[in-house]
Amino acid sequence: MDINNLFTQRIIENISHYLNEYRANHGSHSILWNEEMAKYSKLQASNIIDNLYIANYDDNNFRFYNELIVFKKCNNINIIYIINSIKKTIDSWYSENLIYDYDKGNCNLNNIHFVNLVWRSLTSFSIGIANNSDKMVIVLNTYPKIIKKNIKFNIIPKIQRSLPINIKLESMCIDD
């Protein structure tokens, strides 16, 4: 069974919302799921799990994607596990913000995942997953490719956001 077929529109929206909440923390706009790019992400994940290598495709479209990859040990794949794994992976990648130097704009191997998540100029993303009996590979692609010379513009410190408060007025009344 192709586990990518479990990605319903609702699940894609859930993951998109989760990812875009982190982006909003840094003043970055929401990015959208790209179904065409998802075909590449799925193919790349399959190549990694089947052949243990990262393919470099000649197709010109794919050379413009950023690519983040994670391996997970697993033996029981279900949609809840997949969603939680994706969210935990995003959390882990985002945590690299703690070692990112905003003054210097230092993009390096220790924080590249964070940079790829919150880069302001991104417009779209996709995820591909592949698994075998004991491991799962998650490939997250983003577009367009990051250009390090634009790093100060594209990575800004976390901003204070006011969260919407949905309180009904009658719930604030005190009964006598």
XYZ file of N, CA and C in Angstrom:
528
model
N 0.841 -1.191 0.000
C 0.000 0.000 0.000
C 0.885 1.253 0.000
N 0.541 2.198 -0.859
C 1.256 3.476 -0.902
C 0.705 4.361 0.210
N 1.514 4.600 1.242
C 1.022 5.375 2.385
C 0.744 6.821 2.018
N 1.291 7.297 0.899
C 0.982 8.653 0.450
C -0.481 8.795 0.068
N -1.136 7.686 -0.282
C -2.555 7.732 -0.628
C -3.431 8.017 0.587
N -2.868 7.922 1.776
C -3.616 8.231 2.999
C -3.731 9.733 3.228
N -2.990 10.508 2.455
C -3.012 11.973 2.605
C -4.293 12.539 2.004
N -5.306 12.641 2.795
C -6.541 13.257 2.341
C -6.375 14.770 2.362
N -7.312 15.469 1.753
C -7.254 16.926 1.749
C -7.256 17.468 3.179
N -8.024 16.843 4.049
C -8.099 17.297 5.441
C -6.761 17.130 6.167
N -6.074 16.042 5.911
C -4.765 15.812 6.530
C -3.743 16.803 5.985
N -3.781 17.044 4.679
C -2.883 18.031 4.079
C -3.134 19.402 4.694
N -4.394 19.774 4.880
C -4.726 21.060 5.495
C -4.226 21.121 6.936
N -4.335 20.015 7.667
C -3.865 19.952 9.046
C -2.357 20.165 9.113
N -1.618 19.487 8.265
C -0.164 19.627 8.250
C 0.222 21.028 7.776
N -0.483 21.540 6.767
C -0.220 22.895 6.268
C -0.398 23.916 7.380
N -1.485 23.795 8.119
C -1.750 24.719 9.229
C -0.637 24.630 10.269
N -0.231 23.422 10.605
C 0.824 23.206 11.600
C 2.128 23.867 11.161
N 2.531 23.635 9.931
C 3.751 24.220 9.386
C 3.645 25.745 9.313
N 2.505 26.241 8.870
C 2.343 27.682 8.684
C 2.248 28.445 10.003
N 1.879 27.794 11.084
C 1.917 28.443 12.405
C 3.360 28.793 12.776
N 4.284 27.882 12.529
C 5.700 28.174 12.775
C 6.182 29.309 11.877
N 5.779 29.301 10.629
C 6.185 30.351 9.693
C 5.668 31.708 10.157
N 4.435 31.750 10.631
C 3.841 33.012 11.089
C 4.620 33.595 12.265
N 5.226 32.739 13.068
C 6.036 33.218 14.196
C 7.182 34.116 13.740
N 7.550 33.989 12.475
C 8.679 34.761 11.945
C 8.242 35.697 10.819
N 6.966 36.039 10.809
C 6.454 36.985 9.830
C 6.388 36.445 8.410
N 6.475 35.141 8.254
C 6.413 34.534 6.923
C 4.969 34.190 6.583
N 4.607 34.408 5.336
C 3.238 34.101 4.890
C 3.029 32.589 4.798
N 1.803 32.191 4.692
C 1.477 30.768 4.549
C 1.944 30.251 3.200
N 2.406 29.015 3.208
C 2.752 28.358 1.945
C 1.720 27.277 1.674
N 1.550 26.939 0.421
C 0.505 26.021 -0.004
C 1.077 24.683 -0.440
N 0.268 23.644 -0.295
C 0.610 22.315 -0.762
C 0.686 22.343 -2.284
N 1.715 21.697 -2.848
C 1.889 21.631 -4.290
C 1.833 20.171 -4.713
N 0.752 19.806 -5.365
C 0.537 18.396 -5.729
C 1.569 17.902 -6.737
N 1.969 18.753 -7.669
C 2.976 18.362 -8.658
C 4.312 18.078 -7.966
N 4.683 18.926 -7.032
C 5.925 18.731 -6.286
C 5.814 17.486 -5.403
N 4.613 17.169 -4.926
C 4.417 15.990 -4.085
C 4.769 14.708 -4.833
N 4.549 14.686 -6.137
C 4.933 13.503 -6.934
C 6.436 13.280 -6.825
N 7.194 14.362 -6.908
C 8.648 14.271 -6.774
C 9.025 13.825 -5.363
N 8.385 14.404 -4.346
C 8.697 14.057 -2.951
C 8.471 12.565 -2.712
N 7.368 12.040 -3.233
C 7.054 10.607 -3.082
C 8.100 9.751 -3.795
N 8.468 10.157 -5.006
C 9.473 9.422 -5.772
C 10.820 9.432 -5.055
N 11.193 10.574 -4.519
C 12.458 10.683 -3.803
C 12.444 9.806 -2.545
N 11.350 9.835 -1.805
C 11.245 8.999 -0.603
C 11.361 7.518 -0.964
N 10.703 7.120 -2.033
C 10.779 5.717 -2.478
C 12.191 5.331 -2.877
N 12.881 6.205 -3.599
C 14.263 5.914 -3.983
C 15.153 5.761 -2.767
N 14.940 6.592 -1.776
C 15.767 6.523 -0.569
C 15.516 5.221 0.176
N 14.241 4.861 0.367
C 13.923 3.657 1.148
C 14.325 2.387 0.388
N 14.161 2.391 -0.946
C 14.459 1.197 -1.742
C 15.937 1.032 -2.049
N 16.605 2.143 -2.315
C 17.974 2.076 -2.817
C 19.012 2.707 -1.899
N 18.546 3.307 -0.805
C 19.419 3.971 0.153
C 20.307 5.036 -0.480
N 19.761 5.765 -1.434
C 20.481 6.896 -1.987
C 19.501 8.004 -2.354
N 20.030 9.207 -2.449
C 19.241 10.365 -2.825
C 19.476 10.604 -4.306
N 18.416 10.514 -5.068
C 18.537 10.684 -6.513
C 18.597 12.156 -6.878
N 19.420 12.467 -7.835
C 19.461 13.809 -8.409
C 18.836 13.725 -9.785
N 17.610 14.212 -9.887
C 16.885 14.105 -11.137
C 17.306 15.192 -12.100
N 17.281 14.868 -13.372
C 17.663 15.817 -14.406
C 16.553 16.808 -14.730
N 15.348 16.498 -14.322
C 14.220 17.384 -14.607
C 14.504 18.764 -14.016
N 14.476 19.782 -14.835
C 14.825 21.134 -14.400
C 13.948 21.660 -13.279
N 12.693 21.241 -13.213
C 11.814 21.727 -12.147
C 12.332 21.347 -10.770
N 12.872 20.148 -10.634
C 13.239 19.649 -9.327
C 14.510 20.266 -8.763
N 15.343 20.793 -9.596
C 16.586 21.379 -9.092
C 16.329 22.690 -8.348
N 15.105 23.190 -8.409
C 14.766 24.431 -7.723
C 14.110 24.190 -6.363
N 13.981 22.926 -5.953
C 13.352 22.599 -4.683
C 14.401 22.478 -3.582
N 14.023 22.895 -2.379
C 14.803 22.585 -1.183
C 14.324 21.222 -0.717
N 15.190 20.473 -0.070
C 14.797 19.136 0.345
C 15.288 18.835 1.752
N 14.362 18.449 2.598
C 14.676 18.028 3.960
C 14.249 16.571 4.091
N 15.101 15.760 4.691
C 14.857 14.322 4.759
C 15.056 13.844 6.187
N 14.181 12.936 6.630
C 14.349 12.334 7.944
C 14.025 10.839 7.849
N 14.786 10.038 8.585
C 14.534 8.603 8.711
C 13.926 8.347 10.077
N 12.933 7.488 10.132
C 12.320 7.098 11.402
C 12.265 5.578 11.466
N 12.641 5.037 12.617
C 12.449 3.603 12.832
C 10.986 3.369 13.167
N 10.400 2.355 12.559
C 8.997 2.068 12.844
C 8.676 0.649 12.411
N 7.645 0.120 12.986
C 7.185 -1.198 12.560
C 5.659 -1.265 12.466
N 4.996 -0.192 12.820
C 3.539 -0.178 12.749
C 3.100 1.152 12.136
N 2.883 1.144 10.839
C 2.538 2.370 10.132
C 1.019 2.517 10.078
N 0.543 3.647 10.552
C -0.862 4.015 10.374
C -0.918 5.530 10.237
N -2.045 6.044 9.852
C -2.128 7.465 9.532
C -1.847 8.349 10.752
N -2.256 7.942 11.935
C -1.983 8.722 13.150
C -0.483 8.781 13.399
N 0.183 7.644 13.258
C 1.638 7.607 13.428
C 2.325 8.518 12.411
N 1.859 8.494 11.170
C 2.457 9.306 10.116
C 2.294 10.791 10.427
N 1.085 11.207 10.769
C 0.837 12.625 11.075
C 1.681 13.067 12.258
N 1.694 12.272 13.318
C 2.502 12.614 14.493
C 3.989 12.664 14.155
N 4.452 11.755 13.314
C 5.861 11.753 12.907
C 6.200 13.010 12.121
N 5.305 13.408 11.234
C 5.547 14.631 10.455
C 5.588 15.834 11.385
N 4.642 15.927 12.305
C 4.600 17.070 13.221
C 5.820 17.094 14.144
N 6.222 15.938 14.656
C 7.418 15.885 15.512
C 8.671 16.249 14.721
N 8.713 15.862 13.463
C 9.842 16.215 12.612
C 9.882 17.725 12.400
N 8.732 18.317 12.109
C 8.659 19.773 11.947
C 9.075 20.461 13.246
N 8.603 19.952 14.390
C 9.011 20.509 15.689
C 10.525 20.460 15.865
N 11.100 19.322 15.540
C 12.549 19.143 15.686
C 13.309 20.105 14.775
N 12.880 20.209 13.554
C 13.547 21.118 12.620
C 13.394 22.559 13.088
N 12.217 22.911 13.562
C 11.996 24.283 14.023
C 12.863 24.603 15.245
N 13.120 23.621 16.089
C 13.905 23.862 17.305
C 15.321 24.352 16.991
N 15.761 24.196 15.762
C 17.073 24.703 15.370
C 17.124 26.227 15.436
N 15.980 26.894 15.597
C 15.971 28.355 15.737
C 16.751 28.783 16.977
N 16.883 27.883 17.934
C 17.601 28.206 19.167
C 19.093 28.422 18.929
N 19.617 27.872 17.845
C 21.041 28.031 17.546
C 21.266 28.903 16.314
N 20.213 29.507 15.805
C 20.342 30.396 14.649
C 20.721 31.797 15.128
N 21.745 32.377 14.549
C 22.203 33.717 14.914
C 21.574 34.714 13.942
N 20.524 35.399 14.397
C 19.797 36.333 13.539
C 20.645 37.535 13.151
N 21.577 37.937 14.003
C 22.431 39.080 13.686
C 23.390 38.767 12.533
N 23.936 37.570 12.558
C 24.901 37.185 11.523
C 24.244 36.534 10.311
N 23.037 35.987 10.497
C 22.397 35.283 9.393
C 23.169 34.040 8.996
N 23.473 33.222 9.995
C 24.351 32.067 9.768
C 23.562 30.809 9.398
N 23.405 30.551 8.141
C 22.769 29.323 7.677
C 23.857 28.265 7.539
N 23.710 27.174 8.306
C 24.710 26.109 8.243
C 24.033 24.763 8.479
N 24.806 23.703 8.549
C 24.234 22.367 8.706
C 23.476 22.182 10.018
N 23.764 23.010 11.012
C 23.090 22.884 12.308
C 21.715 23.541 12.349
N 21.408 24.392 11.364
C 20.115 25.079 11.398
C 19.427 25.157 10.033
N 19.904 24.419 9.067
C 19.353 24.492 7.714
C 17.881 24.072 7.659
N 17.477 23.154 8.517
C 16.067 22.733 8.525
C 15.173 23.887 8.955
N 15.577 24.582 10.012
C 14.830 25.752 10.473
C 14.736 26.798 9.365
N 15.862 27.083 8.732
C 15.897 28.076 7.654
C 14.911 27.686 6.549
N 14.893 26.413 6.193
C 14.003 25.945 5.138
C 12.526 25.983 5.536
N 12.236 25.943 6.807
C 10.835 26.002 7.251
C 10.275 27.419 7.233
N 11.067 28.392 7.652
C 10.522 29.745 7.845
C 10.966 30.749 6.787
N 11.712 30.330 5.797
C 12.191 31.220 4.736
C 11.008 31.987 4.155
N 11.048 33.300 4.229
C 9.900 34.140 3.874
C 9.481 34.042 2.418
N 10.408 33.809 1.509
C 10.085 33.809 0.081
C 9.473 32.504 -0.423
N 9.345 31.505 0.446
C 8.748 30.242 0.004
C 7.299 30.455 -0.408
N 6.863 29.661 -1.390
C 5.476 29.736 -1.834
C 4.745 28.410 -1.702
N 5.485 27.293 -1.721
C 4.799 25.998 -1.692
C 5.673 24.926 -1.047
N 5.009 23.826 -0.709
C 5.705 22.693 -0.104
C 4.996 21.406 -0.476
N 5.672 20.300 -0.220
C 5.067 18.973 -0.377
C 5.796 18.005 0.536
N 5.158 16.880 0.755
C 5.744 15.824 1.583
C 5.553 14.504 0.858
N 6.578 13.701 0.877
C 6.492 12.339 0.367
C 6.990 11.388 1.439
N 6.365 10.227 1.504
C 6.718 9.243 2.531
C 6.877 7.880 1.865
N 7.842 7.133 2.358
C 8.007 5.740 1.943
C 8.386 4.947 3.181
N 8.027 3.677 3.170
C 8.373 2.835 4.312
C 8.662 1.411 3.859
N 9.357 0.695 4.722
C 9.520 -0.743 4.557
C 9.217 -1.368 5.911
N 9.669 -2.556 6.174
C 9.265 -3.261 7.391
C 9.747 -2.624 8.684
N 10.809 -1.839 8.647
C 11.333 -1.306 9.908
C 11.667 0.181 9.900
N 11.462 0.877 8.786
C 11.762 2.310 8.788
C 10.851 3.067 7.833
N 10.817 4.360 8.062
C 10.031 5.257 7.242
C 10.913 6.449 6.886
N 10.760 6.953 5.680
C 11.465 8.137 5.218
C 10.423 9.215 4.935
N 10.674 10.412 5.458
C 9.832 11.566 5.184
C 10.673 12.564 4.400
N 10.182 12.974 3.243
C 10.854 13.978 2.424
C 9.933 15.189 2.363
N 10.444 16.337 2.784
C 9.709 17.592 2.685
C 10.439 18.465 1.682
N 9.719 18.900 0.659
C 10.282 19.806 -0.331
C 9.600 21.153 -0.234
N 10.379 22.210 -0.457
C 9.836 23.567 -0.488
C 10.318 24.251 -1.760
N 9.582 25.283 -2.157
C 9.896 26.039 -3.358
C 9.613 27.506 -3.097
N 10.407 28.428 -3.639
C 11.611 28.225 -4.451
C 12.832 27.959 -3.587
N 13.900 27.622 -4.234
C 15.161 27.318 -3.558
C 15.651 28.544 -2.783
N 16.211 28.290 -1.614
C 16.722 29.410 -0.823
C 18.025 29.920 -1.425
N 18.235 31.212 -1.316
C 19.462 31.850 -1.805
C 20.084 32.532 -0.592
N 21.200 32.020 -0.154
C 21.787 32.473 1.109
C 22.100 33.955 1.147
N 22.354 34.578 0.000
C 22.674 36.006 0.037
C 21.460 36.841 0.466
N 20.268 36.281 0.411
C 19.047 36.982 0.826
C 18.609 36.608 2.238
N 19.500 36.051 3.014
C 19.109 35.457 4.294
C 18.569 36.472 5.301
N 19.129 37.652 5.372
C 18.659 38.636 6.369
C 17.218 39.060 6.089
N 16.848 39.155 4.840
C 15.478 39.505 4.471
C 14.520 38.360 4.747
N 14.977 37.137 4.534
C 14.099 35.978 4.566
C 13.970 35.297 5.919
N 14.865 35.557 6.843
C 14.787 34.972 8.189
C 14.794 36.111 9.193
N 13.675 36.300 9.860
C 13.604 37.351 10.879
C 13.328 36.706 12.227
N 13.711 37.378 13.308
C 13.471 36.814 14.640
C 11.980 36.583 14.887
N 11.717 35.736 15.834
C 10.336 35.438 16.209
C 9.650 36.733 16.629
N 8.441 36.914 16.165
C 7.681 38.116 16.490
C 6.586 37.780 17.487
N 6.148 38.777 18.225
C 5.010 38.591 19.132
C 3.741 38.658 18.301
N 2.937 37.650 18.398
C 1.667 37.642 17.670
C 0.534 37.682 18.663
N -0.470 38.456 18.343
C -1.657 38.433 19.185
C -2.573 37.360 18.629
N -2.960 36.468 19.472
C -3.835 35.378 19.062
C -5.286 35.831 19.136
N -6.085 35.425 18.180
C -7.499 35.806 18.234
C -8.170 35.178 19.447
N -8.985 35.961 20.099
C -9.709 35.464 21.267
C -11.181 35.380 20.897
N -11.711 34.202 20.949
C -13.109 33.983 20.603
C -13.914 33.740 21.876
N -14.253 34.805 22.535
C -15.014 34.701 23.778
C -16.380 35.322 23.555
N -17.412 34.594 23.885
C -18.751 35.154 23.788
C -18.955 36.104 24.964
N -19.570 37.235 24.685
C -19.761 38.237 25.730
C -20.561 37.703 26.899
N -21.559 36.884 26.603
C -22.376 36.397 27.707
C -21.589 35.508 28.663
N -20.490 34.930 28.215
C -19.707 34.093 29.110
C -18.922 34.919 30.106
N -18.881 36.219 29.903
C -18.152 37.097 30.815
C -19.064 37.699 31.886
N -20.344 37.411 31.776
C -21.298 37.966 32.765
C -21.259 37.159 34.044
N -21.445 37.846 35.140
C -21.453 37.183 36.441
C -22.890 37.093 36.911
N -23.283 35.875 37.265
C -24.641 35.690 37.785
C -24.750 36.237 39.199
N -25.838 36.908 39.486
C -26.061 37.429 40.844
C -26.640 36.383 41.736
